[in-house]
PDB file of C-alpha atoms in Angstrom:
ATOM      1  CA  UNK C  99      65.265  19.524 -34.486  1.00 55.00           C
ATOM      2  CA  UNK C 100      65.192  22.027 -31.845  1.00 64.00           C
ATOM      3  CA  UNK C 101      63.515  21.701 -28.314  1.00 67.00           C
ATOM      4  CA  UNK C 102      60.392  23.656 -28.672  1.00 70.00           C
ATOM      5  CA  UNK C 103      60.487  24.458 -24.126  1.00 74.00           C
ATOM      6  CA  UNK C 104      57.653  22.587 -21.390  1.00 81.00           C
ATOM      7  CA  UNK C 105      54.792  22.988 -20.683  1.00 85.00           C
ATOM      8  CA  UNK C 106      52.740  22.301 -17.551  1.00 88.00           C
ATOM      9  CA  UNK C 107      49.336  21.424 -18.337  1.00 87.00           C
ATOM     10  CA  UNK C 108      47.647  23.357 -14.419  1.00 89.00           C
ATOM     11  CA  UNK C 109      43.618  23.998 -13.884  1.00 87.00           C
ATOM     12  CA  UNK C 110      44.770  27.271 -12.109  1.00 91.00           C
ATOM     13  CA  UNK C 111      47.333  29.199 -14.772  1.00 92.00           C
ATOM     14  CA  UNK C 112      47.083  32.537 -13.159  1.00 94.00           C
ATOM     15  CA  UNK C 113      47.570  31.044  -9.374  1.00 95.00           C
ATOM     16  CA  UNK C 114      50.914  28.954 -10.591  1.00 94.00           C
ATOM     17  CA  UNK C 115      52.212  32.006 -13.223  1.00 94.00           C
ATOM     18  CA  UNK C 116      52.772  33.639  -9.619  1.00 95.00           C
ATOM     19  CA  UNK C 117      54.334  31.041  -8.103  1.00 96.00           C
ATOM     20  CA  UNK C 118      56.997  30.096 -10.727  1.00 93.00           C
ATOM     21  CA  UNK C 119      57.245  34.177 -10.546  1.00 94.00           C
ATOM     22  CA  UNK C 120      57.514  34.607  -7.101  1.00 95.00           C
ATOM     23  CA  UNK C 121      59.456  31.926  -6.255  1.00 95.00           C
ATOM     24  CA  UNK C 122      61.972  31.874  -9.016  1.00 92.00           C
ATOM     25  CA  UNK C 123      62.112  35.171 -10.621  1.00 90.00           C
ATOM     26  CA  UNK C 124      60.374  34.179 -14.299  1.00 90.00           C
ATOM     27  CA  UNK C 125      59.006  37.205 -15.803  1.00 88.00           C
ATOM     28  CA  UNK C 126      55.934  36.522 -18.396  1.00 89.00           C
ATOM     29  CA  UNK C 127      56.723  37.014 -21.766  1.00 87.00           C
ATOM     30  CA  UNK C 128      53.391  36.366 -22.911  1.00 87.00           C
ATOM     31  CA  UNK C 129      49.460  36.005 -21.598  1.00 90.00           C
ATOM     32  CA  UNK C 130      46.769  34.559 -23.964  1.00 89.00           C
ATOM     33  CA  UNK C 131      44.204  37.318 -23.504  1.00 91.00           C
ATOM     34  CA  UNK C 132      41.271  34.578 -22.179  1.00 89.00           C
ATOM     35  CA  UNK C 133      43.450  34.011 -19.348  1.00 87.00           C
ATOM     36  CA  UNK C 134      44.170  30.402 -20.709  1.00 88.00           C
ATOM     37  CA  UNK C 135      48.194  30.686 -20.788  1.00 87.00           C
ATOM     38  CA  UNK C 136      51.137  32.644 -19.828  1.00 92.00           C
ATOM     39  CA  UNK C 137      54.687  31.997 -21.078  1.00 90.00           C
ATOM     40  CA  UNK C 138      57.023  32.108 -18.644  1.00 90.00           C
ATOM     41  CA  UNK C 139      60.973  33.623 -19.556  1.00 85.00           C
ATOM     42  CA  UNK C 140      64.264  34.142 -17.584  1.00 78.00           C
ATOM     43  CA  UNK C 141      64.961  36.860 -19.809  1.00 66.00           C
ATOM     44  CA  UNK C 142      66.588  34.688 -22.223  1.00 57.00           C
ATOM     45  CA  UNK C 143      63.593  33.208 -23.573  1.00 47.00           C
ATOM     46  CA  UNK C 144      63.209  35.904 -26.662  1.00 52.00           C
ATOM     47  CA  UNK C 145      65.906  35.048 -28.004  1.00 52.00           C
ATOM     48  CA  UNK C 146      65.918  31.174 -27.284  1.00 57.00           C
ATOM     49  CA  UNK C 147      62.367  30.075 -26.912  1.00 53.00           C
ATOM     50  CA  UNK C 148      63.020  26.262 -26.118  1.00 53.00           C
ATOM     51  CA  UNK C 149      64.062  28.394 -22.661  1.00 64.00           C
ATOM     52  CA  UNK C 150      60.561  29.223 -22.048  1.00 76.00           C
ATOM     53  CA  UNK C 151      58.074  27.712 -19.720  1.00 82.00           C
ATOM     54  CA  UNK C 152      54.405  27.476 -21.281  1.00 84.00           C
ATOM     55  CA  UNK C 153      51.777  27.470 -18.531  1.00 82.00           C
ATOM     56  CA  UNK C 154      48.566  25.903 -20.242  1.00 83.00           C
ATOM     57  CA  UNK C 155      45.350  25.712 -18.490  1.00 79.00           C
ATOM     58  CA  UNK C 156      44.648  21.666 -19.315  1.00 71.00           C
ATOM     59  CA  UNK C 157      41.483  22.628 -20.463  1.00 70.00           C
ATOM     60  CA  UNK C 158      42.929  24.897 -22.858  1.00 62.00           C
ATOM     61  CA  UNK C 159      43.868  21.107 -25.553  1.00 65.00           C
ATOM     62  CA  UNK C 160      40.658  19.597 -26.974  1.00 63.00           C
ATOM     63  CA  UNK C 161      40.833  15.648 -25.894  1.00 62.00           C
ATOM     64  CA  UNK C 162      43.483  16.420 -22.622  1.00 64.00           C
ATOM     65  CA  UNK C 163      42.337  15.174 -19.523  1.00 63.00           C
ATOM     66  CA  UNK C 164      42.533  16.700 -16.555  1.00 64.00           C
ATOM     67  CA  UNK C 165      45.890  15.579 -14.725  1.00 66.00           C
ATOM     68  CA  UNK C 166      45.641  13.016 -11.974  1.00 68.00           C
ATOM     69  CA  UNK C 167      49.374  13.705 -10.946  1.00 69.00           C
ATOM     70  CA  UNK C 168      52.326  15.526 -12.053  1.00 70.00           C
ATOM     71  CA  UNK C 169      54.064  13.392 -15.301  1.00 68.00           C
ATOM     72  CA  UNK C 170      57.307  11.354 -14.871  1.00 66.00           C
ATOM     73  CA  UNK C 171      59.721  14.643 -15.429  1.00 74.00           C
ATOM     74  CA  UNK C 172      61.604  17.522 -13.588  1.00 82.00           C
ATOM     75  CA  UNK C 173      61.417  20.940 -14.408  1.00 86.00           C
ATOM     76  CA  UNK C 174      65.206  22.094 -14.468  1.00 87.00           C
ATOM     77  CA  UNK C 175      66.652  25.709 -13.649  1.00 90.00           C
ATOM     78  CA  UNK C 176      69.908  26.875 -13.330  1.00 90.00           C
ATOM     79  CA  UNK C 177      71.440  29.136 -11.045  1.00 93.00           C
ATOM     80  CA  UNK C 178      74.860  30.598  -9.423  1.00 94.00           C
ATOM     81  CA  UNK C 179      72.712  30.739  -5.909  1.00 97.00           C
ATOM     82  CA  UNK C 180      71.267  27.161  -5.289  1.00 97.00           C
ATOM     83  CA  UNK C 181      70.735  28.040  -1.422  1.00 98.00           C
ATOM     84  CA  UNK C 182      69.199  31.047  -2.376  1.00 97.00           C
ATOM     85  CA  UNK C 183      66.643  29.950  -4.993  1.00 96.00           C
ATOM     86  CA  UNK C 184      65.494  27.473  -2.874  1.00 98.00           C
ATOM     87  CA  UNK C 185      65.159  29.065   0.200  1.00 98.00           C
ATOM     88  CA  UNK C 186      62.710  31.797  -1.753  1.00 97.00           C
ATOM     89  CA  UNK C 187      60.845  28.906  -3.344  1.00 97.00           C
ATOM     90  CA  UNK C 188      59.809  27.648   0.170  1.00 98.00           C
ATOM     91  CA  UNK C 189      58.853  31.286   1.395  1.00 98.00           C
ATOM     92  CA  UNK C 190      57.179  31.677  -2.415  1.00 97.00           C
ATOM     93  CA  UNK C 191      54.698  27.775  -1.491  1.00 97.00           C
ATOM     94  CA  UNK C 192      57.160  25.211  -3.009  1.00 97.00           C
ATOM     95  CA  UNK C 193      57.243  22.014  -0.373  1.00 96.00           C
ATOM     96  CA  UNK C 194      60.854  20.306   0.289  1.00 97.00           C
ATOM     97  CA  UNK C 195      61.568  17.313  -2.293  1.00 95.00           C
ATOM     98  CA  UNK C 196      65.971  17.462  -1.761  1.00 96.00           C
ATOM     99  CA  UNK C 197      67.739  20.073   0.192  1.00 98.00           C
ATOM    100  CA  UNK C 198      70.655  21.639  -1.573  1.00 98.00           C
ATOM    101  CA  UNK C 199      73.117  18.754  -1.638  1.00 96.00           C
ATOM    102  CA  UNK C 200      76.693  18.558  -3.230  1.00 95.00           C
ATOM    103  CA  UNK C 201      76.316  15.402  -6.103  1.00 91.00           C
ATOM    104  CA  UNK C 202      78.714  12.592  -6.670  1.00 89.00           C
ATOM    105  CA  UNK C 203      79.486  14.855 -10.009  1.00 87.00           C
ATOM    106  CA  UNK C 204      79.939  17.488  -7.799  1.00 90.00           C
ATOM    107  CA  UNK C 205      76.847  20.122  -9.058  1.00 92.00           C
ATOM    108  CA  UNK C 206      74.864  21.135  -6.348  1.00 96.00           C
ATOM    109  CA  UNK C 207      71.746  21.202  -6.386  1.00 95.00           C
ATOM    110  CA  UNK C 208      68.194  21.263  -4.363  1.00 97.00           C
ATOM    111  CA  UNK C 209      64.803  20.776  -5.584  1.00 95.00           C
ATOM    112  CA  UNK C 210      61.266  21.798  -4.444  1.00 96.00           C
ATOM    113  CA  UNK C 211      57.616  20.626  -5.675  1.00 94.00           C
ATOM    114  CA  UNK C 212      55.643  23.488  -7.271  1.00 94.00           C
ATOM    115  CA  UNK C 213      51.846  24.050  -5.791  1.00 92.00           C
ATOM    116  CA  UNK C 214      50.861  21.566  -8.922  1.00 90.00           C
ATOM    117  CA  UNK C 215      53.097  18.314  -7.499  1.00 90.00           C
ATOM    118  CA  UNK C 216      56.085  19.392  -9.891  1.00 90.00           C
ATOM    119  CA  UNK C 217      59.343  18.655  -9.015  1.00 91.00           C
ATOM    120  CA  UNK C 218      61.729  21.698  -9.877  1.00 93.00           C
ATOM    121  CA  UNK C 219      65.486  21.043  -9.863  1.00 93.00           C
ATOM    122  CA  UNK C 220      67.409  23.936  -8.762  1.00 95.00           C
ATOM    123  CA  UNK C 221      71.396  23.786 -10.433  1.00 94.00           C
ATOM    124  CA  UNK C 222      74.344  25.260 -10.841  1.00 94.00           C
ATOM    125  CA  UNK C 223      75.195  26.135 -14.232  1.00 90.00           C
ATOM    126  CA  UNK C 224      77.267  22.492 -15.370  1.00 84.00           C
ATOM    127  CA  UNK C 225      78.756  22.190 -18.442  1.00 73.00           C
ATOM    128  CA  UNK C 226      77.847  18.714 -20.320  1.00 65.00           C
ATOM    129  CA  UNK C 227      81.166  17.355 -22.368  1.00 56.00           C
TER     130      UNK C 227
END
């Protein structure tokens, strides 16, 4: 089995896609002509689809209820310069969730909330063993 990626179910696809592009530099890989979903990537999404972030209108799929709050998950983005990405996200309209800090295992991380309330964690790349 292969992990296929994350889809954020939102009310405003265009605004959310614009936020992720401005805050984190993600680029559009695909957009549905009717504007109900957009796929964003970091430049490797074409080779590794699981690295893509899909933003979809919650009404796109039948029987999906409108989200009333973000679920119990976070989106994790890796970057060597956590401080710069954190500052960029705040400038693009994110709210602070965790200022840049060093975790006990030595990784620098920070976290923000996107305009939908989803937690986005920015972390230095780390090798899992």
